Coordinates of C-alpha atoms and ligand atoms in Angstrom, one line a residue:
M23 CA 89.3 134.8 128.0
A24 CA 87.3 137.8 129.3
R25 CA 86.8 138.3 133.0
I26 CA 83.1 138.5 133.7
A27 CA 81.7 139.7 137.0
V28 CA 78.1 138.6 137.7
I29 CA 76.1 140.4 140.5
G30 CA 73.7 138.1 142.4
A31 CA 73.4 134.3 142.4
G32 CA 69.7 134.2 141.4
T33 CA 68.7 131.6 138.8
G34 CA 68.7 134.1 135.9
A35 CA 72.2 135.2 136.7
M36 CA 73.5 131.7 137.3
A37 CA 72.0 130.6 133.9
A38 CA 74.1 133.4 132.3
A39 CA 77.2 132.4 134.3
A40 CA 77.1 128.7 133.4
R41 CA 76.7 129.5 129.7
L42 CA 79.4 132.1 129.7
A43 CA 81.8 129.8 131.4
V44 CA 81.2 127.1 128.8
A45 CA 82.0 129.7 126.1
G46 CA 85.4 130.0 127.7
E47 CA 85.0 133.2 129.8
K48 CA 86.3 133.5 133.4
V49 CA 83.2 134.1 135.4
T50 CA 82.9 135.2 139.0
V51 CA 79.6 135.6 140.8
Y52 CA 79.3 138.1 143.7
E53 CA 76.4 137.2 145.9
R54 CA 75.6 139.3 149.0
S55 CA 74.0 136.4 151.0
A56 CA 75.6 133.2 152.2
S57 CA 74.0 131.0 149.5
Y58 CA 72.8 130.8 145.8
G59 CA 69.3 130.7 144.4
G60 CA 67.9 134.1 145.5
S61 CA 64.1 133.7 145.7
V62 CA 64.4 129.9 145.1
G63 CA 64.9 129.3 148.8
R64 CA 64.2 126.6 151.3
H65 CA 62.9 126.7 154.9
E66 CA 63.6 123.7 157.2
H67 CA 62.0 123.2 160.6
E68 CA 62.2 120.0 162.7
G69 CA 62.2 117.6 159.7
F70 CA 59.7 119.7 157.6
V71 CA 61.1 121.2 154.4
F72 CA 59.4 124.0 152.4
D73 CA 60.1 125.9 149.2
T74 CA 59.9 129.6 150.0
G75 CA 59.7 130.7 146.4
P76 CA 58.2 128.9 143.4
G77 CA 56.9 125.4 144.2
L78 CA 56.3 124.2 140.7
L79 CA 58.2 124.3 137.4
H80 CA 56.6 125.4 134.2
L81 CA 58.2 125.3 130.8
P82 CA 61.0 122.9 131.8
A83 CA 62.4 123.2 128.3
V84 CA 64.3 126.4 129.4
Q85 CA 66.2 124.5 132.1
R86 CA 66.6 121.4 129.9
D87 CA 68.3 123.6 127.3
L88 CA 70.6 125.1 130.0
F89 CA 71.8 121.6 131.1
V90 CA 72.2 120.4 127.5
K91 CA 74.3 123.4 126.5
T92 CA 76.5 123.4 129.6
G93 CA 77.5 119.8 130.2
K94 CA 77.0 116.1 129.6
E95 CA 74.3 115.4 132.2
S96 CA 70.8 116.3 131.3
L97 CA 68.4 118.2 133.7
E98 CA 66.7 114.9 134.4
Q99 CA 70.0 113.3 135.5
C100 CA 70.6 116.2 137.9
V101 CA 67.2 116.5 139.5
S102 CA 64.2 114.2 139.7
L103 CA 61.2 115.8 137.8
T104 CA 57.7 114.5 138.1
Q105 CA 54.5 115.7 136.4
V106 CA 51.9 117.0 138.7
D107 CA 48.6 115.3 137.9
P108 CA 46.0 116.7 138.3
A109 CA 47.9 119.9 137.6
S110 CA 45.5 121.9 139.8
R111 CA 42.2 121.7 141.6
H112 CA 40.1 124.8 141.7
L113 CA 37.5 125.7 144.4
F114 CA 35.3 128.5 143.2
A115 CA 33.3 130.9 145.4
D116 CA 30.0 129.3 144.5
G117 CA 31.1 125.9 145.8
T118 CA 32.0 124.4 142.4
A119 CA 35.2 122.3 142.3
V120 CA 37.1 121.1 139.3
S121 CA 40.4 119.2 139.0
L122 CA 42.3 119.9 135.8
P123 CA 44.5 117.1 134.4
N124 CA 48.1 117.9 133.5
A125 CA 49.0 118.9 129.9
S126 CA 45.8 117.5 128.4
R127 CA 43.6 119.9 126.4
A128 CA 40.9 117.3 125.9
G129 CA 41.1 116.3 129.6
V130 CA 40.8 119.9 130.8
A131 CA 37.8 120.5 128.5
A132 CA 36.1 117.4 129.7
A133 CA 36.7 118.3 133.4
L134 CA 35.3 121.8 132.9
D135 CA 32.2 120.4 131.1
G136 CA 31.7 118.0 133.9
A137 CA 32.0 120.5 136.7
L138 CA 30.8 123.8 135.2
G139 CA 28.2 122.5 132.8
A140 CA 28.2 121.5 129.1
G141 CA 29.8 124.1 126.9
A142 CA 32.3 125.4 129.5
G143 CA 35.0 123.0 128.2
A144 CA 34.5 124.2 124.6
R145 CA 34.6 127.8 125.6
W146 CA 37.9 127.3 127.4
S147 CA 39.2 125.2 124.5
D148 CA 38.4 127.9 122.0
F149 CA 40.1 130.4 124.2
M150 CA 43.2 128.1 124.4
D151 CA 43.3 128.1 120.6
R152 CA 43.5 131.9 120.6
A153 CA 46.0 131.7 123.4
R154 CA 48.1 129.4 121.2
D155 CA 48.0 132.0 118.4
A156 CA 49.3 134.6 120.9
W157 CA 52.0 132.2 122.0
D158 CA 53.1 131.5 118.4
R159 CA 53.2 135.2 117.6
S160 CA 55.0 136.3 120.7
R161 CA 57.3 133.4 121.4
R162 CA 60.2 134.4 119.2
P163 CA 60.1 138.2 119.2
L164 CA 59.2 138.5 122.9
L165 CA 60.8 135.6 124.7
E166 CA 63.6 134.1 122.6
E167 CA 65.2 137.3 121.3
P168 CA 66.9 140.2 123.0
L169 CA 64.5 143.1 123.2
R170 CA 64.4 144.3 119.6
P171 CA 65.4 147.8 118.7
D172 CA 61.9 148.2 117.1
H173 CA 60.3 146.8 120.3
R174 CA 57.3 149.1 119.8
V175 CA 55.9 146.4 117.5
L176 CA 55.6 144.4 120.8
G177 CA 53.2 147.1 122.0
R178 CA 50.5 145.5 119.8
D179 CA 48.6 142.7 121.5
P180 CA 49.1 139.3 119.7
Y181 CA 45.9 137.8 121.3
P182 CA 43.3 137.5 118.6
A183 CA 40.3 138.6 120.6
V184 CA 36.9 137.7 119.4
R185 CA 35.1 140.6 117.7
Q186 CA 31.7 140.8 119.3
R187 CA 28.9 142.5 117.5
R188 CA 26.3 144.1 119.6
L189 CA 22.8 145.4 118.8
L190 CA 22.8 149.2 118.3
R191 CA 26.2 149.5 120.0
P192 CA 29.7 149.4 118.7
A193 CA 31.4 146.0 118.4
R194 CA 33.9 145.2 121.1
Q195 CA 37.1 143.1 121.5
A196 CA 38.7 142.1 124.8
G197 CA 41.9 144.0 125.5
T198 CA 42.6 142.8 129.0
V199 CA 42.4 139.6 131.0
A200 CA 39.3 140.7 132.8
E201 CA 37.6 141.5 129.5
I202 CA 38.4 138.0 128.1
G203 CA 36.8 136.6 131.2
A204 CA 33.7 138.7 131.0
W205 CA 33.1 138.7 127.2
E206 CA 34.7 135.5 125.8
L207 CA 34.5 133.0 128.7
A208 CA 31.2 134.3 129.9
D209 CA 31.2 132.3 133.1
P210 CA 32.3 133.8 136.4
R211 CA 34.2 130.5 137.3
L212 CA 36.1 130.4 134.0
A213 CA 36.8 134.1 134.4
A214 CA 38.1 133.4 138.0
L215 CA 40.2 130.5 136.6
L216 CA 41.9 132.9 134.1
D217 CA 42.2 135.7 136.6
G218 CA 43.9 133.2 138.9
Y219 CA 46.7 132.6 136.4
A220 CA 47.3 136.3 136.0
L221 CA 47.3 137.0 139.7
A222 CA 49.7 134.1 140.4
H223 CA 52.1 135.8 138.1
G224 CA 51.6 139.1 139.9
L225 CA 49.5 140.6 137.2
D226 CA 46.3 142.7 137.7
P227 CA 43.6 141.0 135.5
R228 CA 41.8 144.4 135.1
T229 CA 44.8 145.9 133.3
A230 CA 47.0 143.1 132.1
P231 CA 46.9 142.8 128.3
A232 CA 44.9 140.0 126.8
S233 CA 48.2 138.4 125.7
A234 CA 48.5 137.2 129.3
A235 CA 46.4 134.3 127.9
L236 CA 49.7 132.6 127.0
L237 CA 50.4 132.0 130.7
P238 CA 47.6 129.4 131.1
Y239 CA 48.4 128.2 127.6
M240 CA 52.1 127.5 128.6
E241 CA 51.1 125.8 131.7
Q242 CA 48.3 123.6 130.3
T243 CA 50.4 122.7 127.2
F244 CA 53.8 122.1 128.6
G245 CA 52.7 120.9 132.0
S246 CA 53.3 121.5 135.7
W247 CA 56.4 119.8 137.1
Y248 CA 57.6 119.1 140.6
V249 CA 61.2 118.8 141.5
E250 CA 61.6 116.1 144.1
G251 CA 63.1 117.4 147.3
G252 CA 61.6 120.9 146.4
M253 CA 62.5 123.6 143.9
R254 CA 65.6 124.4 145.8
E255 CA 67.0 121.2 144.3
L256 CA 66.8 122.9 140.9
A257 CA 68.8 125.9 142.2
R258 CA 71.3 123.5 143.7
A259 CA 71.7 121.7 140.3
V260 CA 72.2 125.0 138.4
Y261 CA 74.7 126.1 141.1
E262 CA 76.6 122.8 140.8
R263 CA 76.6 123.0 137.0
C264 CA 78.2 126.5 137.4
V265 CA 80.8 125.2 139.7
A266 CA 81.6 122.2 137.4
R267 CA 82.1 124.8 134.6
R268 CA 84.6 126.6 136.9
V269 CA 82.4 129.6 137.7
T270 CA 83.8 131.1 141.0
F271 CA 81.2 132.1 143.6
V272 CA 82.0 134.7 146.3
F273 CA 79.3 134.7 149.0
G274 CA 78.8 137.5 151.5
A275 CA 79.9 139.9 148.8
E276 CA 77.5 142.7 148.3
A277 CA 78.0 144.8 145.2
V278 CA 77.5 148.5 145.9
R279 CA 78.5 149.9 142.5
V280 CA 79.3 148.9 139.0
V281 CA 82.7 150.5 138.3
E282 CA 82.9 152.5 135.1
K283 CA 86.2 153.3 133.3
D284 CA 86.7 155.0 130.0
G285 CA 83.0 154.7 129.2
R286 CA 82.8 151.0 129.8
A287 CA 81.8 148.7 132.7
A288 CA 85.1 147.8 134.3
G289 CA 84.3 145.9 137.5
V290 CA 82.3 145.8 140.7
E291 CA 82.9 147.6 143.9
L292 CA 82.0 145.5 146.9
A293 CA 80.6 146.7 150.3
D294 CA 84.0 146.1 152.0
G295 CA 85.6 148.5 149.6
E296 CA 87.3 146.0 147.4
V297 CA 87.1 146.5 143.7
A298 CA 86.9 143.4 141.5
E299 CA 88.0 144.3 138.0
A300 CA 86.2 142.8 135.1
D301 CA 85.9 143.2 131.3
R302 CA 82.2 142.8 131.5
V303 CA 79.5 142.9 134.2
V304 CA 76.2 141.1 134.3
L305 CA 73.7 142.6 136.8
G306 CA 71.4 139.9 138.0
V307 CA 69.4 142.0 140.5
R308 CA 66.9 144.8 140.2
P309 CA 68.8 147.8 138.7
R310 CA 68.8 150.9 140.8
P311 CA 70.6 154.3 140.9
G312 CA 73.8 154.0 142.8
L313 CA 74.4 150.4 141.9
V314 CA 74.8 151.4 138.3
P315 CA 76.3 154.6 137.1
G316 CA 73.5 157.1 136.1
Q317 CA 70.5 155.6 134.5
V318 CA 72.2 153.3 132.0
W319 CA 69.6 150.6 132.0
G320 CA 66.7 150.9 129.7
A321 CA 68.9 151.8 126.7
D322 CA 65.8 151.0 124.8
D323 CA 63.7 153.5 126.9
V324 CA 61.9 150.7 128.7
A325 CA 61.8 151.4 132.4
V326 CA 62.2 148.9 135.2
R327 CA 58.7 147.9 136.3
A328 CA 57.5 149.8 139.3
G329 CA 54.9 148.7 141.8
A330 CA 54.9 145.0 141.2
A331 CA 53.0 142.8 143.6
G332 CA 54.6 140.5 146.3
R333 CA 53.8 137.1 147.8
F334 CA 52.6 136.2 151.3
T335 CA 53.5 132.6 152.2
V336 CA 52.5 130.5 155.2
L337 CA 54.5 127.3 155.8
L338 CA 52.6 124.8 157.8
S339 CA 54.0 121.8 159.7
L340 CA 51.1 119.5 160.2
R341 CA 50.5 116.4 162.3
G342 CA 48.7 113.6 160.5
G343 CA 49.6 112.0 157.1
R344 CA 48.6 113.3 153.7
E345 CA 45.5 111.5 152.3
A346 CA 46.4 109.2 149.4
D347 CA 44.1 111.1 147.1
A348 CA 45.2 114.6 148.2
V349 CA 45.8 117.0 145.3
H350 CA 49.3 118.6 144.9
R351 CA 48.0 122.1 144.1
T352 CA 44.6 123.5 145.0
V353 CA 43.6 127.1 144.2
V354 CA 40.9 128.5 146.5
H355 CA 39.5 131.4 144.5
G356 CA 38.5 134.6 146.2
A357 CA 34.8 135.4 146.6
D358 CA 35.1 138.8 145.0
G359 CA 37.9 139.0 142.4
A360 CA 37.4 142.7 141.7
A361 CA 37.7 143.6 145.4
E362 CA 40.8 141.4 145.8
Q363 CA 42.5 143.0 142.8
E364 CA 41.6 146.5 144.0
A365 CA 43.2 145.6 147.4
V366 CA 46.4 143.9 146.0
F367 CA 47.1 146.5 143.4
G368 CA 45.8 149.4 145.4
G369 CA 48.3 148.7 148.3
R370 CA 45.9 147.2 150.8
V371 CA 45.4 143.8 152.4
A372 CA 42.7 141.7 150.6
A373 CA 39.8 140.5 152.8
H374 CA 39.2 137.3 150.7
P375 CA 42.5 136.4 148.9
T376 CA 42.9 133.7 146.3
V377 CA 45.0 131.1 148.0
T378 CA 47.2 128.5 146.4
V379 CA 47.7 125.4 148.6
L380 CA 50.7 123.2 147.8
R381 CA 50.7 119.6 149.3
P382 CA 53.6 117.8 147.6
D383 CA 53.6 114.0 148.0
D384 CA 57.3 114.0 148.8
P385 CA 58.8 112.1 151.8
A386 CA 61.8 114.5 151.6
T387 CA 59.5 117.4 152.8
R388 CA 58.3 115.8 156.1
P389 CA 59.8 113.9 159.1
D390 CA 57.7 110.8 158.4
A391 CA 54.4 109.6 156.8
E392 CA 52.5 110.7 160.0
H393 CA 53.2 114.4 159.1
E394 CA 52.8 116.7 156.2
A395 CA 54.3 120.0 155.0
V396 CA 51.9 122.4 153.4
T397 CA 52.5 125.8 151.8
L398 CA 49.9 128.5 151.3
T399 CA 50.6 131.5 149.0
A400 CA 48.7 134.6 148.1
T401 CA 49.7 137.5 145.8
T402 CA 49.7 140.7 147.9
A403 CA 50.6 144.4 147.9
P404 CA 54.4 144.9 148.4
Q405 CA 56.1 145.9 151.6
G406 CA 55.5 149.7 151.9
P407 CA 51.9 150.4 151.3
V408 CA 51.2 147.5 153.7
D409 CA 53.6 147.2 156.6
W410 CA 54.2 143.4 156.5
R411 CA 56.7 143.8 159.4
D412 CA 53.8 144.6 161.7
P413 CA 53.3 141.3 163.7
E414 CA 49.5 141.9 164.0
V415 CA 49.2 142.4 160.2
R416 CA 51.2 139.3 159.5
R417 CA 49.2 137.2 162.1
R418 CA 45.8 138.3 160.9
F419 CA 46.6 137.7 157.2
A420 CA 48.2 134.3 157.9
D421 CA 45.0 133.4 159.8
V422 CA 42.9 134.4 156.8
L423 CA 45.0 132.2 154.5
V424 CA 44.6 129.2 156.9
E425 CA 40.9 129.8 157.1
R426 CA 40.5 129.8 153.3
A427 CA 42.9 126.8 152.9
A428 CA 40.8 124.7 155.2
A429 CA 38.6 124.0 152.2
A430 CA 41.5 122.2 150.6
V431 CA 43.0 120.4 153.6
P432 CA 40.6 118.5 155.8
G433 CA 40.9 119.4 159.5
L434 CA 43.7 121.9 158.7
R435 CA 43.6 124.1 161.8
E436 CA 43.6 121.2 164.3
R437 CA 46.6 119.6 162.5
I438 CA 48.9 122.6 162.8
L439 CA 52.1 122.0 164.8
H440 CA 54.1 125.0 163.6
T441 CA 53.5 128.0 161.4
E442 CA 56.1 130.1 159.6
V443 CA 55.1 133.3 157.9
R444 CA 57.0 134.9 155.1
T445 CA 56.0 138.2 153.5
P446 CA 57.2 140.7 151.0
A447 CA 59.4 142.1 153.8
E448 CA 61.4 138.8 153.8
T449 CA 61.5 138.8 150.0
E450 CA 62.9 142.3 150.0
A451 CA 65.7 141.2 152.4
E452 CA 66.5 138.1 150.3
T453 CA 66.4 139.4 146.7
G454 CA 67.2 143.1 147.2
A455 CA 64.1 144.0 145.2
E456 CA 62.4 147.1 146.6
G457 CA 59.2 146.2 148.5
G458 CA 59.8 142.5 148.0
A459 CA 58.1 142.8 144.7
V460 CA 58.3 139.7 142.4
P461 CA 58.8 140.7 138.8
P462 CA 56.0 139.4 136.4
P463 CA 56.9 137.9 133.0
A464 CA 57.1 140.3 130.1
L465 CA 53.9 140.5 127.9
A466 CA 53.3 142.0 124.5
G467 CA 50.5 144.5 124.1
A468 CA 49.4 147.5 126.2
A469 CA 51.7 149.7 124.2
G470 CA 54.7 148.0 125.7
A471 CA 53.8 148.8 129.3
Y472 CA 54.5 145.1 130.3
L473 CA 58.0 144.9 128.8
H474 CA 61.2 144.9 130.9
P475 CA 64.4 146.8 130.1
G476 CA 66.5 145.0 127.5
N477 CA 69.6 143.0 128.4
L478 CA 71.9 145.5 126.8
T479 CA 72.4 148.8 128.6
R480 CA 73.7 152.3 127.6
L481 CA 77.0 151.4 129.3
P482 CA 79.1 149.2 127.0
G483 CA 80.0 146.0 128.8
L484 CA 77.1 146.1 131.3
Y485 CA 74.3 143.6 130.8
L486 CA 71.0 142.9 132.6
A487 CA 69.8 139.4 133.6
G488 CA 67.2 138.0 135.9
G489 CA 63.5 138.7 136.5
W490 CA 63.8 142.5 136.3
A491 CA 65.3 142.4 132.8
H492 CA 63.9 141.2 129.5
P493 CA 61.9 138.9 129.2
G494 CA 60.9 139.3 132.8
G495 CA 60.3 137.3 136.0
G496 CA 59.5 133.7 136.9
L497 CA 61.9 130.8 136.7
A498 CA 61.4 130.2 133.0
H499 CA 61.6 133.8 131.9
A500 CA 64.6 134.6 134.1
G501 CA 66.3 131.5 132.7
M502 CA 65.7 132.9 129.2
S503 CA 67.3 136.2 130.2
G504 CA 70.5 134.2 131.1
T505 CA 70.5 132.7 127.6
L506 CA 70.1 136.0 125.9
V507 CA 72.8 137.7 128.0
A508 CA 75.3 134.9 127.2
G509 CA 74.4 135.2 123.5
L510 CA 75.0 139.0 123.6
V511 CA 78.3 138.7 125.3
V512 CA 79.6 135.9 123.2
E513 CA 78.2 136.8 119.8
G514 CA 78.1 140.6 120.3
D515 CA 75.4 143.2 120.4
G516 CA 73.9 142.1 117.1
F517 CA 72.9 138.7 118.6
R518 CA 69.3 138.1 117.7
G519 CA 68.6 134.8 119.6
S520 CA 69.6 131.2 118.9
R521 CA 68.2 129.8 115.7
Ligands
LIG15 C1 57.7 134.2 147.3 C2 58.0 134.0 145.8 C3 57.2 133.2 145.1 C4 57.5 133.0 143.7 N1 56.7 132.2 143.0 C5 57.0 131.9 141.7 C6 56.3 130.9 140.9 O1 55.3 130.3 141.4 N2 56.7 130.7 139.7 C7 57.7 131.3 139.1 O2 58.1 131.1 137.9 N3 58.4 132.3 139.8 C8 58.1 132.6 141.0 N4 58.8 133.5 141.7 C9 59.8 134.3 141.0 C10 61.1 133.5 140.7 O3 61.5 132.8 141.9 C11 62.2 134.4 140.2 O4 61.7 135.3 139.2 C12 63.3 133.6 139.6 O5 63.8 132.8 140.6 C13 64.4 134.5 139.0 O6 65.1 135.2 140.0 P1 66.2 136.2 139.6 O7 67.2 135.6 138.7 O8 65.6 137.5 139.1 O9 67.0 136.4 141.0 P2 66.5 136.6 142.5 O10 65.8 135.4 142.9 O11 65.7 137.9 142.6 O12 67.8 136.7 143.3 C14 68.7 137.8 143.3 C15 69.9 137.5 144.0 O13 70.8 138.6 144.0 C16 71.3 138.8 145.3 N5 71.6 140.3 145.4 C17 70.8 141.3 145.4 N6 71.4 142.5 145.5 C18 72.7 142.2 145.5 C19 73.9 143.0 145.5 N7 73.9 144.3 145.6 N8 75.1 142.3 145.5 C20 75.2 141.0 145.4 N9 74.1 140.2 145.4 C21 72.9 140.8 145.4 C22 70.2 138.4 146.2 O14 70.8 138.1 147.5 C23 69.7 137.1 145.5 O15 70.4 136.0 145.8 C24 58.6 133.7 143.1 C25 59.4 134.5 143.9 C26 59.1 134.7 145.2 C27 60.0 135.6 146.0

């Protein structure tokens, strides 16, 4: 039985911890805060309950697999999952509105035809066919295997862009999300729909490779799911599964250094000076110099992503009940996508942000049926280029979000009882990620620029898990990183993914 020290109790690290414990290892998680879950947090205020991180679950297969492999009770026996239908409502700048049904290709096509005009559904459907090819080609090598030694093959974009012939000019093929929107979808609203998926994952549509098409594909194929009580319930279930498998948690324990001995990772030094010895160390937080000896991560020459975007969230306690036909998720698209992207990825505050409005129909989130808890989120520049600690900056941007969200929630401003604002500054404090950046999922294409460092490091015995390691950020992807790390520890460096 090897002693394994895990740094951080984020969902990626906990997934690794539970799987390693089942394999018979003695696992201890060192978490600097007082609780588990990292970005999967909860805010409570006078009977109102809000998720402070992700509000919906996509690709639940990753969590289902974790529960199947680590115990007798399935995911569905540990949390209550419901499909969100419609999966999302979209309000476009020209006033068009469309509700997209959950996990129904035909339903989405019909809804787009009805709202955007005949042909829009077929264009989106053809795009989804190509996105499925990208998913089929990248699923195994990109998501379900440790980063391959020949990862340069992942630098090629798996999205089969349409080759477009042009009169007297060279043919062209979309290489980015924005180019798919402009050249293949050929409708500003469909383009905004696709841009919205990229932006929600913290990706700049102008530069993100076309393979980002698999993000809407995953969501529209495998569905959008809500965890009753909020997403924090999922973190609780994963934590309880870890505890049931005898993983030890030490809270209030900040790791300041991975200890190296005889050329191997040999433990963790904590902020109080204590050294916890271990045979292997799993780093579930953003790697940085000081915490790890030298630059041992990126054994594969893939660097930790720099300059990722953050999230700005407004938690609203409202008087008045939720209308019976209210939609769970509405995306209010920005009036000028290019200007928004320039601001977010250029380190400025966007004037007209795309705002996601979440209105869960869940009694656990409100004091009674005469009240409602609503969450507004926008992707923003990280803390640093914008000072999100400045009260005036926070107040002004929160006001912009409320203004834009009014299109999705009737009488919103008059109904507000209490407002709580959370910015990349809070995310930085809670996850330890510089600037409060939220790591995007890994993507193939763009010569490998959207990959994350592999789970193996140059220091034997030190592994990387969580959103800043392969295959990247988001609940599903970070969960996959936990699977891969457990595989590498248990089966050795030659582990090539579960068959
Ligand atoms: C506001 C917000 C919105 C998001 N929205 C979505 C979404 O819609 N969909 C989606 O899929 N994902 C979303 N994410 C991302 C998603 O929550 C994460 O990618 C996922 O939870 C995986 O996190 P992680 O495993 O990398 O750990 P993290 O959540 O980053 O947690 C890291 C943990 O490590 C601890 N820690 C840090 N440094 C140390 C140290 N030195 N010693 C000990 N402990 C330490 C931290 O306290 C924290 O508990 C969102 C994130 C945020 C912040």
